[in-house]
mmCIF file of C-alpha atoms in Angstrom:
data_model
loop_
_atom_site.group_PDB
_atom_site.id
_atom_site.type_symbol
_atom_site.label_atom_id
_atom_site.label_comp_id
_atom_site.label_asym_id
_atom_site.label_seq_id
_atom_site.Cartn_x
_atom_site.Cartn_y
_atom_site.Cartn_z
ATOM 1 C CA MET A 1 89.004 33.653 149.725
ATOM 2 C CA ARG A 2 90.071 37.269 149.334
ATOM 3 C CA VAL A 3 86.967 38.055 147.562
ATOM 4 C CA LEU A 4 84.904 35.879 150.365
ATOM 5 C CA SER A 5 87.295 38.013 153.077
ATOM 6 C CA GLU A 6 86.155 41.224 151.584
ATOM 7 C CA ALA A 7 82.256 40.432 151.048
ATOM 8 C CA PHE A 8 81.512 38.836 154.676
ATOM 9 C CA THR A 9 83.746 41.853 155.887
ATOM 10 C CA ALA A 10 81.419 44.340 154.085
ATOM 11 C CA GLU A 11 78.655 42.539 155.521
ATOM 12 C CA GLU A 12 79.483 42.735 158.615
ATOM 13 C CA LYS A 13 80.255 46.442 159.155
ATOM 14 C CA PRO A 14 76.683 47.678 159.636
ATOM 15 C CA ALA A 15 75.937 45.614 162.197
ATOM 16 C CA ALA A 16 78.742 45.896 164.309
ATOM 17 C CA ARG A 17 78.730 49.885 163.760
ATOM 18 C CA SER A 18 75.367 50.054 165.641
ATOM 19 C CA ILE A 19 76.422 47.988 168.626
ATOM 20 C CA ARG A 20 77.410 49.887 171.892
ATOM 21 C CA LEU A 21 80.837 48.794 173.171
ATOM 22 C CA TYR A 22 81.048 48.717 176.625
ATOM 23 C CA ARG A 23 84.389 47.250 178.202
ATOM 24 C CA HIS A 24 84.777 45.971 181.839
ATOM 25 C CA PRO A 25 87.327 48.775 183.426
ATOM 26 C CA LYS A 26 89.700 46.217 184.328
ATOM 27 C CA SER A 27 89.944 45.201 180.325
ATOM 28 C CA THR A 28 91.142 48.816 179.099
ATOM 29 C CA PRO A 29 93.897 50.005 181.430
ATOM 30 C CA PRO A 30 95.435 53.265 180.808
ATOM 31 C CA LEU A 31 98.139 53.421 178.225
ATOM 32 C CA PRO A 32 100.874 55.293 179.890
ATOM 33 C CA PHE A 33 103.376 55.025 176.665
ATOM 34 C CA ARG A 34 100.855 57.313 174.304
ATOM 35 C CA ARG A 35 101.746 60.851 174.486
ATOM 36 C CA ARG A 36 98.590 62.803 175.477
ATOM 37 C CA MET A 37 96.388 64.417 172.695
ATOM 38 C CA LYS A 38 94.605 67.781 172.986
ATOM 39 C CA LEU A 39 91.096 67.888 171.929
ATOM 40 C CA THR A 40 91.692 69.530 169.179
ATOM 41 C CA ALA A 41 88.516 71.044 166.633
ATOM 42 C CA GLU A 42 91.144 68.888 164.165
ATOM 43 C CA LEU A 43 90.319 65.958 166.702
ATOM 44 C CA ILE A 44 86.767 66.448 166.878
ATOM 45 C CA ASN A 45 86.076 67.256 163.487
ATOM 46 C CA ASN A 46 87.918 63.302 162.717
ATOM 47 C CA SER A 47 86.429 61.305 165.560
ATOM 48 C CA PRO A 48 83.707 58.877 164.156
ATOM 49 C CA THR A 49 80.468 59.956 164.375
ATOM 50 C CA TYR A 50 77.454 57.193 164.529
ATOM 51 C CA ILE A 51 73.817 56.389 165.506
ATOM 52 C CA ASN A 52 73.677 53.965 168.668
ATOM 53 C CA ALA A 53 71.903 51.611 170.039
ATOM 54 C CA ILE A 54 69.336 54.034 171.352
ATOM 55 C CA LYS A 55 68.699 55.748 168.094
ATOM 56 C CA ASP A 56 71.409 58.844 169.074
ATOM 57 C CA ARG A 57 73.730 60.255 167.267
ATOM 58 C CA GLU A 58 77.034 59.997 169.291
ATOM 59 C CA LEU A 59 80.622 61.330 168.798
ATOM 60 C CA ASP A 60 83.091 58.595 169.835
ATOM 61 C CA LEU A 61 86.153 61.149 171.463
ATOM 62 C CA SER A 62 86.835 57.727 173.854
ATOM 63 C CA ARG A 63 90.883 56.629 174.195
ATOM 64 C CA ASN A 64 92.715 59.460 173.212
ATOM 65 C CA HIS A 65 94.122 60.161 176.294
ATOM 66 C CA ILE A 66 92.641 64.051 176.371
ATOM 67 C CA PRO A 67 93.678 65.878 179.271
ATOM 68 C CA MET A 68 91.059 68.433 179.486
ATOM 69 C CA LEU A 69 87.665 69.369 178.141
ATOM 70 C CA GLU A 70 88.028 72.283 175.714
ATOM 71 C CA ASN A 71 87.293 73.107 172.191
ATOM 72 C CA LEU A 72 83.992 71.472 172.540
ATOM 73 C CA GLY A 73 82.171 74.151 170.313
ATOM 74 C CA ALA A 74 83.781 72.637 167.413
ATOM 75 C CA THR A 75 80.467 69.950 167.898
ATOM 76 C CA ARG A 76 78.557 72.367 166.821
ATOM 77 C CA ASP A 77 75.690 70.621 168.994
ATOM 78 C CA LEU A 78 74.961 68.129 166.732
ATOM 79 C CA ASN A 79 74.855 65.037 169.173
ATOM 80 C CA ASP A 80 72.607 63.817 171.679
ATOM 81 C CA SER A 81 75.597 61.766 173.347
ATOM 82 C CA LEU A 82 79.603 62.575 173.793
ATOM 83 C CA ASN A 83 81.540 59.625 174.275
ATOM 84 C CA LEU A 84 85.154 61.013 176.786
ATOM 85 C CA CYS A 85 85.291 57.158 178.123
ATOM 86 C CA THR A 86 89.062 56.239 178.769
ATOM 87 C CA ASN A 87 91.290 59.507 178.725
ATOM 88 C CA SER A 88 92.796 61.812 181.336
ATOM 89 C CA ILE A 89 90.629 63.930 181.929
ATOM 90 C CA ARG A 90 91.138 65.647 185.385
ATOM 91 C CA ILE A 91 87.936 67.878 185.655
ATOM 92 C CA LEU A 92 84.298 67.989 184.656
ATOM 93 C CA GLY A 93 83.999 71.822 183.086
ATOM 94 C CA ASN A 94 84.488 74.202 180.631
ATOM 95 C CA PHE A 95 81.678 73.617 178.414
ATOM 96 C CA PRO A 96 80.347 75.947 175.509
ATOM 97 C CA THR A 97 76.694 75.798 175.319
ATOM 98 C CA LEU A 98 74.834 72.260 174.146
ATOM 99 C CA PRO A 99 71.086 72.123 174.857
ATOM 100 C CA ARG A 100 71.009 69.213 172.487
ATOM 101 C CA LEU A 101 73.572 67.182 174.602
ATOM 102 C CA ARG A 102 71.845 64.839 176.736
ATOM 103 C CA ASN A 103 74.458 61.863 177.382
ATOM 104 C CA LEU A 104 77.908 61.926 178.681
ATOM 105 C CA TYR A 105 79.723 59.130 179.653
ATOM 106 C CA LEU A 106 83.121 59.900 181.191
ATOM 107 C CA ALA A 107 83.727 56.471 182.294
ATOM 108 C CA ASP A 108 87.690 55.989 183.102
ATOM 109 C CA ASN A 109 88.998 59.296 183.247
ATOM 110 C CA ARG A 110 90.707 61.128 186.361
ATOM 111 C CA ILE A 111 88.243 63.244 187.141
ATOM 112 C CA ALA A 112 88.027 65.196 190.646
ATOM 113 C CA SER A 113 86.277 68.113 190.605
ATOM 114 C CA ILE A 114 82.887 69.257 188.869
ATOM 115 C CA GLU A 115 82.848 73.049 187.721
ATOM 116 C CA ARG A 116 79.648 74.969 189.026
ATOM 117 C CA GLY A 117 77.334 76.401 186.511
ATOM 118 C CA LEU A 118 77.047 73.156 184.604
ATOM 119 C CA GLU A 119 73.076 73.105 184.321
ATOM 120 C CA GLN A 120 73.935 76.833 182.582
ATOM 121 C CA PHE A 121 76.193 74.801 179.704
ATOM 122 C CA VAL A 122 74.450 71.286 179.443
ATOM 123 C CA PRO A 123 70.719 72.219 180.312
ATOM 124 C CA ASN A 124 68.953 69.041 178.840
ATOM 125 C CA LEU A 125 71.857 66.491 180.627
ATOM 126 C CA GLU A 126 69.521 63.415 181.131
ATOM 127 C CA THR A 127 72.215 60.839 181.906
ATOM 128 C CA LEU A 128 76.150 61.495 183.203
ATOM 129 C CA VAL A 129 78.588 58.530 183.781
ATOM 130 C CA LEU A 130 81.550 59.078 185.473
ATOM 131 C CA THR A 131 82.293 55.297 186.612
ATOM 132 C CA ASN A 132 86.017 55.045 187.837
ATOM 133 C CA ASN A 133 87.218 58.452 188.550
ATOM 134 C CA GLU A 134 88.751 60.345 191.367
ATOM 135 C CA ILE A 135 85.981 61.832 193.321
ATOM 136 C CA LYS A 136 86.769 61.737 196.599
ATOM 137 C CA GLU A 137 83.990 63.792 198.716
ATOM 138 C CA LEU A 138 80.303 64.216 199.015
ATOM 139 C CA VAL A 139 80.724 68.138 198.738
ATOM 140 C CA ASP A 140 82.457 68.130 195.307
ATOM 141 C CA LEU A 141 78.905 66.538 194.336
ATOM 142 C CA GLU A 142 77.102 70.226 195.035
ATOM 143 C CA PRO A 143 77.669 71.261 190.993
ATOM 144 C CA LEU A 144 75.171 68.221 189.990
ATOM 145 C CA ARG A 145 72.229 69.845 191.819
ATOM 146 C CA GLY A 146 71.270 72.046 189.455
ATOM 147 C CA LEU A 147 71.255 69.424 186.953
ATOM 148 C CA GLY A 148 67.228 69.469 186.727
ATOM 149 C CA SER A 149 67.008 66.658 183.776
ATOM 150 C CA LEU A 150 69.343 64.305 185.584
ATOM 151 C CA HIS A 151 67.723 60.937 185.406
ATOM 152 C CA THR A 152 70.731 58.843 185.663
ATOM 153 C CA LEU A 153 73.504 58.952 187.288
ATOM 154 C CA SER A 154 77.036 55.965 188.000
ATOM 155 C CA LEU A 155 79.620 57.262 190.672
ATOM 156 C CA ALA A 156 80.877 53.441 190.802
ATOM 157 C CA ASN A 157 84.211 53.185 191.392
ATOM 158 C CA ASN A 158 84.825 56.881 193.023
ATOM 159 C CA PRO A 159 85.720 57.318 196.150
ATOM 160 C CA VAL A 160 83.030 59.151 197.558
ATOM 161 C CA MET A 161 81.146 55.787 197.025
ATOM 162 C CA ARG A 162 82.921 54.290 199.868
ATOM 163 C CA LYS A 163 81.935 56.782 202.185
ATOM 164 C CA ALA A 164 79.360 55.984 204.442
ATOM 165 C CA ASN A 165 75.631 56.770 203.812
ATOM 166 C CA ALA A 166 77.010 58.160 200.133
ATOM 167 C CA ARG A 167 74.008 56.749 198.356
ATOM 168 C CA LEU A 168 71.446 58.150 200.436
ATOM 169 C CA TRP A 169 73.369 61.659 200.558
ATOM 170 C CA CYS A 170 73.263 61.349 196.428
ATOM 171 C CA VAL A 171 69.439 60.651 196.709
ATOM 172 C CA TRP A 172 68.718 63.773 198.825
ATOM 173 C CA ARG A 173 70.999 66.383 197.991
ATOM 174 C CA LEU A 174 70.532 65.178 193.557
ATOM 175 C CA PRO A 175 68.226 66.642 191.798
ATOM 176 C CA GLN A 176 64.681 64.455 192.171
ATOM 177 C CA THR A 177 64.722 63.659 188.841
ATOM 178 C CA LEU A 178 67.339 60.946 189.976
ATOM 179 C CA ARG A 179 66.134 57.564 188.978
ATOM 180 C CA VAL A 180 68.904 55.194 188.589
ATOM 181 C CA LEU A 181 72.370 55.348 190.842
ATOM 182 C CA ASP A 182 75.007 53.377 190.092
ATOM 183 C CA PHE A 183 72.840 50.969 187.553
ATOM 184 C CA GLU A 184 70.188 50.481 190.869
ATOM 185 C CA ARG A 185 66.888 52.293 190.795
ATOM 186 C CA VAL A 186 66.170 54.699 193.938
ATOM 187 C CA LYS A 187 63.681 53.356 195.557
ATOM 188 C CA GLU A 188 60.975 56.496 197.662
ATOM 189 C CA SER A 189 61.281 54.100 201.046
ATOM 190 C CA GLU A 190 65.390 55.420 199.895
ATOM 191 C CA ARG A 191 64.058 58.823 199.500
ATOM 192 C CA GLN A 192 62.241 58.661 203.300
ATOM 193 C CA GLN A 193 65.175 57.449 204.808
ATOM 194 C CA ALA A 194 67.716 60.207 203.089
ATOM 195 C CA ARG A 195 65.070 62.729 204.456
ATOM 196 C CA GLU A 196 65.265 61.390 207.881
ATOM 197 C CA LEU A 197 68.714 61.190 208.062
ATOM 198 C CA PHE A 198 70.079 64.491 206.405
ATOM 199 C CA GLY A 199 67.085 66.990 206.934
ATOM 200 C CA ALA A 200 66.064 68.973 210.049
ATOM 201 C CA GLN A 201 62.834 69.616 211.219
ATOM 202 C CA ASP A 202 62.398 73.205 210.655
ATOM 203 C CA GLY A 203 63.571 72.464 206.794
ATOM 204 C CA GLY A 204 67.181 73.195 207.489
ATOM 205 C CA LEU A 205 70.238 70.602 207.714
ATOM 206 C CA SER A 206 70.746 68.175 210.094
ATOM 207 C CA GLY A 207 74.266 68.008 212.084
ATOM 208 C CA LEU A 208 75.696 65.232 209.773
ATOM 209 C CA ALA A 209 74.570 67.122 206.261
ATOM 210 C CA ARG A 210 76.291 69.794 207.942
ATOM 211 C CA SER A 211 79.447 67.880 208.507
ATOM 212 C CA ILE A 212 79.852 66.616 204.931
ATOM 213 C CA LEU A 213 79.211 70.153 203.450
ATOM 214 C CA ALA A 214 82.437 71.068 205.401
ATOM 215 C CA ILE A 215 79.861 73.830 206.835
ATOM 216 C CA GLU A 216 81.782 75.197 210.247
ATOM 217 C CA SER A 217 80.008 74.611 213.599
ATOM 218 C CA THR A 218 77.939 77.002 214.733
ATOM 219 C CA GLU A 219 78.107 75.633 218.683
ATOM 220 C CA PRO A 220 79.403 78.450 220.989
ATOM 221 C CA LYS A 221 82.802 78.721 220.750
ATOM 222 C CA ASN A 222 85.469 79.602 224.466
ATOM 223 C CA THR A 223 85.699 83.016 223.731
ATOM 224 C CA PHE A 224 83.362 86.053 224.690
ATOM 225 C CA GLU A 225 81.294 87.979 221.785
ATOM 226 C CA PRO A 226 79.723 91.777 222.315
ATOM 227 C CA GLY A 227 76.270 90.525 223.713
ATOM 228 C CA GLU A 228 76.834 87.112 223.954
ATOM 229 C CA GLY A 229 74.167 85.082 226.036
ATOM 230 C CA LEU A 230 71.539 88.487 226.217
ATOM 231 C CA ALA A 231 67.994 87.274 225.144
ATOM 232 C CA THR A 232 66.954 88.824 221.837
ATOM 233 C CA GLU A 233 64.175 90.917 221.434
ATOM 234 C CA ASN A 234 61.899 89.213 218.918
ATOM 235 C CA GLU A 235 61.743 86.190 216.792
ATOM 236 C CA GLY A 236 62.197 88.155 213.509
ATOM 237 C CA ASP A 237 65.475 88.909 214.265
ATOM 238 C CA SER A 238 67.019 85.529 215.178
ATOM 239 C CA GLU A 239 65.078 84.166 212.249
ATOM 240 C CA GLU A 240 67.031 86.886 210.188
ATOM 241 C CA LYS A 241 70.576 86.411 211.841
ATOM 242 C CA ALA A 242 70.158 82.577 211.422
ATOM 243 C CA SER A 243 69.486 83.723 207.578
ATOM 244 C CA GLU A 244 72.891 85.114 207.428
ATOM 245 C CA ASP A 245 74.718 82.567 209.120
ATOM 246 C CA ALA A 246 73.499 80.198 206.812
ATOM 247 C CA GLN A 247 74.134 82.347 204.116
ATOM 248 C CA LYS A 248 77.749 82.617 205.497
ATOM 249 C CA GLU A 249 77.901 79.041 205.799
ATOM 250 C CA GLN A 250 77.131 78.476 201.750
ATOM 251 C CA ASN A 251 79.627 81.270 201.013
ATOM 252 C CA ILE A 252 82.624 79.340 202.530
ATOM 253 C CA ALA A 253 81.169 75.955 200.929
ATOM 254 C CA ASP A 254 81.229 77.247 197.753
ATOM 255 C CA LEU A 255 84.763 78.921 198.201
ATOM 256 C CA LYS A 256 86.278 75.571 199.170
ATOM 257 C CA ALA A 257 84.971 73.915 195.683
ATOM 258 C CA ARG A 258 85.863 76.888 193.787
ATOM 259 C CA ILE A 259 89.642 76.517 195.231
ATOM 260 C CA ARG A 260 89.473 72.564 194.240
ATOM 261 C CA ASP A 261 88.598 73.163 191.076
ATOM 262 C CA GLU A 262 91.560 75.409 190.997
ATOM 263 C CA MET A 263 94.152 73.413 192.374
ATOM 264 C CA ALA A 264 92.770 70.713 190.068
ATOM 265 C CA GLN A 265 92.996 72.744 187.000
ATOM 266 C CA VAL A 266 96.731 73.610 187.844
ATOM 267 C CA GLU A 267 96.843 69.711 188.113
ATOM 268 C CA ALA A 268 95.869 69.314 184.526
ATOM 269 C CA MET A 269 98.048 72.161 183.583
ATOM 270 C CA GLU A 270 101.006 70.594 184.401
ATOM 271 C CA GLU A 271 100.678 67.356 183.760
ATOM 272 C CA PHE A 272 99.933 67.848 180.152
ATOM 273 C CA ILE A 273 102.954 70.690 180.157
#
């Protein structure tokens, strides 16, 4: 019996190795009794690497209760895919330069913040799975705008996707290369509807889009400003002022995003300590 059992196991191992397992979120609850583990070079080197079902080289770092991304330079950019599902990661960021990386799986984490400038470090990222995380605001998705190769994105079961018009916002605001959102193909009719909802005739942002980005209102205030109400000398001055105001508004939105990122980092470090 022992010989037969060993032969059967050896025969089945190659087949099992090539199958990509995606468990239902409810079947993989967090494991509170496990001690959180730092993402060290030793952990990276000892984690399994295999050729997955889509013929990509994948590094499996899932289910390690990793609290934050660090030391990913130890991967030496040898992988097409990184599996970081079912950890305790709060911030999507702190990547080294990984031009080979095309697929990033981060389902079942605690991600609430995304660092800006991801496109500088993962310029060829095509698939990003953020299912079952804690992203709350549409403006928190702004850092994904720079990912020019992104074509598949999952934000399912994040609080942000329960907001009104969340899908249309992603279709309009994120790269136009996006073809699949939450496992559904993006339709041209959705793109058109999103443009009508969030775009302005002058090429700017609609009032709804401004409110989503938490940009301060440009409506007149009930206070006197020098020169208020006077006609401008020419349209050029008006356009220049509008451009300056838009830049100030964008700076405010960037500052708010950085504050959220820093707060999330502090919370992650406090929890780890």
